[in-house]
mmCIF file with all atom_site columns, N, CA and C in Angstrom:
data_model
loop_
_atom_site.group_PDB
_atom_site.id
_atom_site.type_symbol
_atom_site.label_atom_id
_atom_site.label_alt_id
_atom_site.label_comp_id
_atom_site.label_asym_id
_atom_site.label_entity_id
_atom_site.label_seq_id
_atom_site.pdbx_PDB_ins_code
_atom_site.Cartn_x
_atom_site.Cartn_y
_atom_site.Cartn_z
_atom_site.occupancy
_atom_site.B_iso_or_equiv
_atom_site.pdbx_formal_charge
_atom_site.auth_seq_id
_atom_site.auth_comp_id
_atom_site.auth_asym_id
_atom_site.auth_atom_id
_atom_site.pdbx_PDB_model_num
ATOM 1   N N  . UNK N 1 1  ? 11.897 -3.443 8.822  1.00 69.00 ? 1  UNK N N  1
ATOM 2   C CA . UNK N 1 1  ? 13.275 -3.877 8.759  1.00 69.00 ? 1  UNK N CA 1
ATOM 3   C C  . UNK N 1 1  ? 14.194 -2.854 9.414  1.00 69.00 ? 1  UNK N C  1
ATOM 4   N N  . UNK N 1 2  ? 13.843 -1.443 9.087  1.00 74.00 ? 2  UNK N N  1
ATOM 5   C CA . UNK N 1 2  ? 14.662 -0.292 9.652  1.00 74.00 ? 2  UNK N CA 1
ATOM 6   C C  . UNK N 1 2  ? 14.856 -0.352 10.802 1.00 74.00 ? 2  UNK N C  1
ATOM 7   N N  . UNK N 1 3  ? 13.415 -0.228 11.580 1.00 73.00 ? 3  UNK N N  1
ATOM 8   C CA . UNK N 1 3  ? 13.298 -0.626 13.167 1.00 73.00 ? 3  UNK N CA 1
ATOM 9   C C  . UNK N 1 3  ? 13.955 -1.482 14.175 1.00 73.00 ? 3  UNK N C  1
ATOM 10  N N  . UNK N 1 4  ? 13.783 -2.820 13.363 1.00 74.00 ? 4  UNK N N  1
ATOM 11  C CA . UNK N 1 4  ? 14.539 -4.301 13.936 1.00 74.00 ? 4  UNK N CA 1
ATOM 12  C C  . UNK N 1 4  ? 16.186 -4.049 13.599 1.00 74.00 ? 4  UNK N C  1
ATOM 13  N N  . UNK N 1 5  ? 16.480 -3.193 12.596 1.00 72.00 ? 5  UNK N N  1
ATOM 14  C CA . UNK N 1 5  ? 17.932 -2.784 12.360 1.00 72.00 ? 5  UNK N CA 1
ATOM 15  C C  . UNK N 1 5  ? 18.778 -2.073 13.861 1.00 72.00 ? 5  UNK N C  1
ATOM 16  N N  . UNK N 1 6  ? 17.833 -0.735 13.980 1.00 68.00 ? 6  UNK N N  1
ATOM 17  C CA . UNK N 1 6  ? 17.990 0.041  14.725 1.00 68.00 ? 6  UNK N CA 1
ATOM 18  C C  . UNK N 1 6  ? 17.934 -0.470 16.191 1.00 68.00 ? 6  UNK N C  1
ATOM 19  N N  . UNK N 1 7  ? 17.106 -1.394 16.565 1.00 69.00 ? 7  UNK N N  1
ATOM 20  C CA . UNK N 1 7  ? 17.156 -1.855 17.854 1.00 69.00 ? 7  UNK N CA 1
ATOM 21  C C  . UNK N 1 7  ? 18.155 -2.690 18.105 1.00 69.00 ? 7  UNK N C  1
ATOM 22  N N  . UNK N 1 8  ? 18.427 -3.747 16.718 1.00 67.00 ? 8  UNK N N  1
ATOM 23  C CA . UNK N 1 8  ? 19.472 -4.905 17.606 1.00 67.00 ? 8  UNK N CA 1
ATOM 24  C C  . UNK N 1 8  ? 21.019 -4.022 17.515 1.00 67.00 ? 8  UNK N C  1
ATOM 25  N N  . UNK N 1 9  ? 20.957 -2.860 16.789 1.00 64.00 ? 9  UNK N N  1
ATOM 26  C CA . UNK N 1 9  ? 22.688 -1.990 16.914 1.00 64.00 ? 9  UNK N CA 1
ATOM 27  C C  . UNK N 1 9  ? 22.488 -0.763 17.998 1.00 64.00 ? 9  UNK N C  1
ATOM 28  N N  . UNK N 1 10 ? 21.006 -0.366 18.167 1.00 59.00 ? 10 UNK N N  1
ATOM 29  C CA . UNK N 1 10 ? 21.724 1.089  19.119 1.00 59.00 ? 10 UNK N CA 1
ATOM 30  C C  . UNK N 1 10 ? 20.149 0.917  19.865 1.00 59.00 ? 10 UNK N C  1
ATOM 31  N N  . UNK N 1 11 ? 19.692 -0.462 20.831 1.00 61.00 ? 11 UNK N N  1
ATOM 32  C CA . UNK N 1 11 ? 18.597 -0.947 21.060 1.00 61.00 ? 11 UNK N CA 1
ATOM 33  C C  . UNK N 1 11 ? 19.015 -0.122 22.359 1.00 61.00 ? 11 UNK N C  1
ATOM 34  N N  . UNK N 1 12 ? 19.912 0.452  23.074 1.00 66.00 ? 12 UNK N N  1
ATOM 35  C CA . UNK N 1 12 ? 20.062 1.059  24.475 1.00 66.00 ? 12 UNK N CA 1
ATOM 36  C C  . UNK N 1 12 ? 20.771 2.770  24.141 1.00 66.00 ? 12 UNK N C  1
ATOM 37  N N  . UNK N 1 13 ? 20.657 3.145  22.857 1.00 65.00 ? 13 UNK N N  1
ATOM 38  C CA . UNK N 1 13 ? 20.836 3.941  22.579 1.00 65.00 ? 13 UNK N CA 1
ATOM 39  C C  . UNK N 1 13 ? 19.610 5.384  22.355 1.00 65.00 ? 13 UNK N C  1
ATOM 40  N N  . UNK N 1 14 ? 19.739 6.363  22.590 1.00 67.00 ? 14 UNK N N  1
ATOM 41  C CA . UNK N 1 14 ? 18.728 7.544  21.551 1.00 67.00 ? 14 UNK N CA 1
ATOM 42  C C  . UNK N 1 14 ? 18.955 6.983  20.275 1.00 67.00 ? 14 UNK N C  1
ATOM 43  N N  . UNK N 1 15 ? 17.471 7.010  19.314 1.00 65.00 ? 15 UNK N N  1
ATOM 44  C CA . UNK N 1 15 ? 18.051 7.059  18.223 1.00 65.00 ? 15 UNK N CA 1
ATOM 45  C C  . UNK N 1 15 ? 17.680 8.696  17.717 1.00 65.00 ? 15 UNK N C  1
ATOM 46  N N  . UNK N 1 16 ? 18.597 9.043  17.053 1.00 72.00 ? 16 UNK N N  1
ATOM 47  C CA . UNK N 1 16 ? 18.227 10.355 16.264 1.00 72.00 ? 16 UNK N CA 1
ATOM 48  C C  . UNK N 1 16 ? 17.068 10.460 15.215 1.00 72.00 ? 16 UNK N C  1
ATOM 49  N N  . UNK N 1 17 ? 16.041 11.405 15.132 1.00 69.00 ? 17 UNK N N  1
ATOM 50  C CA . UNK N 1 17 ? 14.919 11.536 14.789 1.00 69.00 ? 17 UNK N CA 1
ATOM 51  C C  . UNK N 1 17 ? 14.854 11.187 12.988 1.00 69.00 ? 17 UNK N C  1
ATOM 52  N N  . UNK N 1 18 ? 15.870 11.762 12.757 1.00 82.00 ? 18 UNK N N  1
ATOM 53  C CA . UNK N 1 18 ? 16.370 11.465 11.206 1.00 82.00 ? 18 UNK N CA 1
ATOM 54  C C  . UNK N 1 18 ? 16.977 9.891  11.004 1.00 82.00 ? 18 UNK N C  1
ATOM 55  N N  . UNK N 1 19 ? 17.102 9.533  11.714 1.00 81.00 ? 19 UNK N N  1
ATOM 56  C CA . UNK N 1 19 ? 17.654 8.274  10.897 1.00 81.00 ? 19 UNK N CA 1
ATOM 57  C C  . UNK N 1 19 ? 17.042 7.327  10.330 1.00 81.00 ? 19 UNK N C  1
ATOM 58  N N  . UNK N 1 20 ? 15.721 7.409  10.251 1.00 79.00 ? 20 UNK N N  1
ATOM 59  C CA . UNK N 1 20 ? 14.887 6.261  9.411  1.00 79.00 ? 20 UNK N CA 1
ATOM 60  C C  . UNK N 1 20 ? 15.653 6.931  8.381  1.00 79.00 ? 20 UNK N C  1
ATOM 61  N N  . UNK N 1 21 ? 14.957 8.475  7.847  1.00 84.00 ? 21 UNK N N  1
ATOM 62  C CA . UNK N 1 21 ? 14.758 9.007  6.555  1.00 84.00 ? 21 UNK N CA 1
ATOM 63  C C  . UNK N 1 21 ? 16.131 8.673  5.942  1.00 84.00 ? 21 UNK N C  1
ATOM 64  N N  . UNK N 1 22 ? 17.497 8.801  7.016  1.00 84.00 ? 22 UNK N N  1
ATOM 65  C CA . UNK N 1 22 ? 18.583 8.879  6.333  1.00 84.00 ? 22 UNK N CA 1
ATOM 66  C C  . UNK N 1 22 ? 19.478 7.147  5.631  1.00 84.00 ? 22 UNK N C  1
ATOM 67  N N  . UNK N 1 23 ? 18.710 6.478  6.279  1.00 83.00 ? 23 UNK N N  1
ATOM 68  C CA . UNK N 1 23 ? 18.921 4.517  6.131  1.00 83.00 ? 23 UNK N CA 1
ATOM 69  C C  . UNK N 1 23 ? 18.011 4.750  5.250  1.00 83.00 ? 23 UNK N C  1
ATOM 70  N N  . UNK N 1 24 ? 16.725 4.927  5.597  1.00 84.00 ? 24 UNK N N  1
ATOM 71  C CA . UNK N 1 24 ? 15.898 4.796  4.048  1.00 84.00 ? 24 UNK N CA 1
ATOM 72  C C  . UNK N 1 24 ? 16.582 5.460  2.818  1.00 84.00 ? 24 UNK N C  1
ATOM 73  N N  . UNK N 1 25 ? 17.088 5.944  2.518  1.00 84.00 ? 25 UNK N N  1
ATOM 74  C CA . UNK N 1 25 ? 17.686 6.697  1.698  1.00 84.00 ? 25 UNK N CA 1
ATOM 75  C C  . UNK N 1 25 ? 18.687 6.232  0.827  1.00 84.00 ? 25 UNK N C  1
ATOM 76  N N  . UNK N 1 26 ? 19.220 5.802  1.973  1.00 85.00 ? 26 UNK N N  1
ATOM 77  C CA . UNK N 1 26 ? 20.930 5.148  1.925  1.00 85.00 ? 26 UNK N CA 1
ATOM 78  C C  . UNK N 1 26 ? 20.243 4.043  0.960  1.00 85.00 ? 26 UNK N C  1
ATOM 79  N N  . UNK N 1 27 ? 19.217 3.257  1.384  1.00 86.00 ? 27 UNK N N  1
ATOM 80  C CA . UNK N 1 27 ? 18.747 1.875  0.388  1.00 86.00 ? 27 UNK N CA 1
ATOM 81  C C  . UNK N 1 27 ? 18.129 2.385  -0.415 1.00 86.00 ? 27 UNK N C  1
ATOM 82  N N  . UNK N 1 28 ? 17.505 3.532  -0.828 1.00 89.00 ? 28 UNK N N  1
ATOM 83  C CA . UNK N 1 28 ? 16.800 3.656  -2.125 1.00 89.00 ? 28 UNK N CA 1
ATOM 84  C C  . UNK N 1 28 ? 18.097 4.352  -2.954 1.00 89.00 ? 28 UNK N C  1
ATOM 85  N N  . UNK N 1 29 ? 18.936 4.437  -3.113 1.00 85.00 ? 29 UNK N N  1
ATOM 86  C CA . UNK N 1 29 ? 20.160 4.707  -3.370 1.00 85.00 ? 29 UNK N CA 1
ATOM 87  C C  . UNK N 1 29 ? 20.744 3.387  -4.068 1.00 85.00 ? 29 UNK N C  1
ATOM 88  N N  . UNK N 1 30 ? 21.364 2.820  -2.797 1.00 87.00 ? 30 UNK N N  1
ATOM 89  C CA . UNK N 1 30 ? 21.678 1.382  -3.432 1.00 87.00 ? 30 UNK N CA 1
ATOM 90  C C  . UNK N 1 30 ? 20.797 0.380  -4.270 1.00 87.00 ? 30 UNK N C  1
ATOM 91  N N  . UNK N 1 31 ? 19.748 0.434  -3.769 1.00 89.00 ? 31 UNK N N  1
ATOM 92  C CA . UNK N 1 31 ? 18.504 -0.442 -5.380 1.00 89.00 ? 31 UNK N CA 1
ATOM 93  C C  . UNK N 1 31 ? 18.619 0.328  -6.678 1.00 89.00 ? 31 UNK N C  1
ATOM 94  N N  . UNK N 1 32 ? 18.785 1.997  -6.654 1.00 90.00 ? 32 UNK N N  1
ATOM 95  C CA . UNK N 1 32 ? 18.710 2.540  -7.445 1.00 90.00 ? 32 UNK N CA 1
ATOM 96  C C  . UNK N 1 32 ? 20.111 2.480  -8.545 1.00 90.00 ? 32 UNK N C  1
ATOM 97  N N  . UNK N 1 33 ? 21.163 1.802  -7.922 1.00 86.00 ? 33 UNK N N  1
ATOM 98  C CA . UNK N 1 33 ? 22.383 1.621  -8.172 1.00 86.00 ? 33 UNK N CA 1
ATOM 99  C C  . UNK N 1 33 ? 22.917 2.525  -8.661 1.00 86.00 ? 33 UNK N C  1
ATOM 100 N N  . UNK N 1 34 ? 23.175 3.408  -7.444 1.00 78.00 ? 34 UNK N N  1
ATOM 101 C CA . UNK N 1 34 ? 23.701 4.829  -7.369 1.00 78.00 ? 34 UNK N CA 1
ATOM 102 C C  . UNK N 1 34 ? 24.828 4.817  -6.821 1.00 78.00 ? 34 UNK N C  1
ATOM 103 N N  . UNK N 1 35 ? 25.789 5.332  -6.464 1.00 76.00 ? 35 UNK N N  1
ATOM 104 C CA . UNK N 1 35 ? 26.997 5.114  -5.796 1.00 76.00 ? 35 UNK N CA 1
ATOM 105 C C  . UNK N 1 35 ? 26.687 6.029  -4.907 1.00 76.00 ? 35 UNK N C  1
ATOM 106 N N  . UNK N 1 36 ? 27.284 5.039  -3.516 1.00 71.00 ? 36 UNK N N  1
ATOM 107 C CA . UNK N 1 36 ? 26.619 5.269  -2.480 1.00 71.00 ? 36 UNK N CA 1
ATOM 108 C C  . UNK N 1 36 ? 28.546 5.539  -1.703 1.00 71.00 ? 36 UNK N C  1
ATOM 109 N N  . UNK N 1 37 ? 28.919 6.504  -0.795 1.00 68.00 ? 37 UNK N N  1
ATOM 110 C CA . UNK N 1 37 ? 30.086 6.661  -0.673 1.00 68.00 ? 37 UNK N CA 1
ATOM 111 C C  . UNK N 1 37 ? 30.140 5.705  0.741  1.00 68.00 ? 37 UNK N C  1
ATOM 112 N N  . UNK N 1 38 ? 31.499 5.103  1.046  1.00 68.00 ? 38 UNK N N  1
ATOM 113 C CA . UNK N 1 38 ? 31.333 3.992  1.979  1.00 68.00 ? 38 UNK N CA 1
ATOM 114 C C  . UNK N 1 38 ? 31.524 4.259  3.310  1.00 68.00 ? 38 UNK N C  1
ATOM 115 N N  . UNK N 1 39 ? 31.878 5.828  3.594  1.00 59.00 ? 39 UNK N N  1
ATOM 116 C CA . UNK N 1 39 ? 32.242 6.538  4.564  1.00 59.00 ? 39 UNK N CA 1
ATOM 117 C C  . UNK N 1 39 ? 31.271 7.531  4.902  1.00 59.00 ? 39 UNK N C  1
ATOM 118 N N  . UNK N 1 40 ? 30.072 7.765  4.976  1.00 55.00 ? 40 UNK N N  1
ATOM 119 C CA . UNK N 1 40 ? 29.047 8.521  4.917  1.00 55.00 ? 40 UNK N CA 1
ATOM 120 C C  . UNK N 1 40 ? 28.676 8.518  6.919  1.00 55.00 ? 40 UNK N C  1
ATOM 121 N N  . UNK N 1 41 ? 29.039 9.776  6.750  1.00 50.00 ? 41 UNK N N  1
ATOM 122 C CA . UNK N 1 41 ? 29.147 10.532 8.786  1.00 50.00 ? 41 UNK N CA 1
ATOM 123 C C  . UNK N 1 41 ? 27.777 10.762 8.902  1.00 50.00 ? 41 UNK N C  1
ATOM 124 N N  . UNK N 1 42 ? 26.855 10.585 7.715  1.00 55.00 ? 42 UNK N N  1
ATOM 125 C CA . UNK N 1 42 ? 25.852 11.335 8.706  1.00 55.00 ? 42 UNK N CA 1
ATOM 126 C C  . UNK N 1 42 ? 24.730 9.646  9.429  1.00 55.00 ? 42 UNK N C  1
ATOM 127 N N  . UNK N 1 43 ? 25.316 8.755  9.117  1.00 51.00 ? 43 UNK N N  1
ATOM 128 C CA . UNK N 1 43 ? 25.157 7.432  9.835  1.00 51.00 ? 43 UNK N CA 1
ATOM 129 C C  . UNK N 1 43 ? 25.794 6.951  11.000 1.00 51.00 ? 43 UNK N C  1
ATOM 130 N N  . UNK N 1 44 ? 25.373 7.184  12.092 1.00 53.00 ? 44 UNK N N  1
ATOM 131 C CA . UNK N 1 44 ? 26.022 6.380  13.260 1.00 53.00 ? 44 UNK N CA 1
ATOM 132 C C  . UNK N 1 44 ? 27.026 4.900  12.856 1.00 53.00 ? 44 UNK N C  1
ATOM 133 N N  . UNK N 1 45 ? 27.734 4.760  13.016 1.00 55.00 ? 45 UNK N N  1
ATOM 134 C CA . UNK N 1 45 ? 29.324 4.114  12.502 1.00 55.00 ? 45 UNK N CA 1
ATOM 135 C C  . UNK N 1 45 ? 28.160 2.038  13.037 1.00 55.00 ? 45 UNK N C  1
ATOM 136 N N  . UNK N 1 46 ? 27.590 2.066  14.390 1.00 52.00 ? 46 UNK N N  1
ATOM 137 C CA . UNK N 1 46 ? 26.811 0.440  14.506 1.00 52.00 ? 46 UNK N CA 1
ATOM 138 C C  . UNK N 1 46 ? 25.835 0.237  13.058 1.00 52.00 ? 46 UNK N C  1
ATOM 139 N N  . UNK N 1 47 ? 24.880 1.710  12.923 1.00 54.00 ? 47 UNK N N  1
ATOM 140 C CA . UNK N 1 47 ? 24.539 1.263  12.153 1.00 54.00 ? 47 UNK N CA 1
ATOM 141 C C  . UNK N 1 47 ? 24.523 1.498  10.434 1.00 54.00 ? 47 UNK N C  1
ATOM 142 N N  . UNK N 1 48 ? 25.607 1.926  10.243 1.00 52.00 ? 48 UNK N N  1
ATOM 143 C CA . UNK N 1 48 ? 26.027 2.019  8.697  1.00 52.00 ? 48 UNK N CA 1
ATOM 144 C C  . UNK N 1 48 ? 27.162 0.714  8.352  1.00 52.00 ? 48 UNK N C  1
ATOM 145 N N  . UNK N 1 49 ? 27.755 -0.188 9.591  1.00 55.00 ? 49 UNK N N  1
ATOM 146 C CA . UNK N 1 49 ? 28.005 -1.180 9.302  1.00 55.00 ? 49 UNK N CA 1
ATOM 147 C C  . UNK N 1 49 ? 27.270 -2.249 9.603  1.00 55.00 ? 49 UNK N C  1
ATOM 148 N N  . UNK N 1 50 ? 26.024 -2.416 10.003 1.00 53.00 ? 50 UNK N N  1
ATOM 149 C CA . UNK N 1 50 ? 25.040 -2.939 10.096 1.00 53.00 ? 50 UNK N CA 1
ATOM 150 C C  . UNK N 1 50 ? 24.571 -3.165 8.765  1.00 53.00 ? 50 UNK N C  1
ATOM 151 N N  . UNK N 1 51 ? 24.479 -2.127 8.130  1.00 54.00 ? 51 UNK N N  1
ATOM 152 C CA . UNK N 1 51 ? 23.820 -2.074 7.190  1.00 54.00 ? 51 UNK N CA 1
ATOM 153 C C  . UNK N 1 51 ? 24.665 -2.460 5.898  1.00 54.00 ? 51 UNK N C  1
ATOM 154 N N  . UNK N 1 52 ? 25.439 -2.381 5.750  1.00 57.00 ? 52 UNK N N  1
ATOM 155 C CA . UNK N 1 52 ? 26.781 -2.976 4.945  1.00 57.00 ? 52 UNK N CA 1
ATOM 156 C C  . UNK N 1 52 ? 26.553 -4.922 5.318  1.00 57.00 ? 52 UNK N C  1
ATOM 157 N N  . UNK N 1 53 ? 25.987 -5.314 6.657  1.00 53.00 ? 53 UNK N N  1
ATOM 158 C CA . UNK N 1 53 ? 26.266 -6.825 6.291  1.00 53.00 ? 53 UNK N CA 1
ATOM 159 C C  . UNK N 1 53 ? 25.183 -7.247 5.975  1.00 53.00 ? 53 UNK N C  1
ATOM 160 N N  . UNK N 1 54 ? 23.634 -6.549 5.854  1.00 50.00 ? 54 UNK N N  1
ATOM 161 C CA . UNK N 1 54 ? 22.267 -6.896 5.905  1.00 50.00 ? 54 UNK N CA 1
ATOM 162 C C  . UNK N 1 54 ? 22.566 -7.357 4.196  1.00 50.00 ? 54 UNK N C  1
#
């Protein structure tokens, strides 16, 4: 799911080496129903609102 995330928002982009770990995260967070802050920089801005409509 991460992958297919990452390609259809930054599919002509580098992606940075960390960003599975840091999206994975971000969702074991939110299942964990943790408060998750809605402004979080260390997510590229395509796909942390990507991830907000999934």
């Amino acid at each position: 799911a991460v992958k297919k995330l990452v390609k259809r928002c930054c599919g002509q982009d580098d992606v940075p080496s960390d960003l599975r770990a840091k999206v994975m995260g971000r969702i074991e967070l939110i299942r964990s129903g943790q408060a998750v802050p809605d402004d979080d920089i260390s997510l590229p801005d395509a796909v942390e609102s990507a991830v907000r409509e999934s």
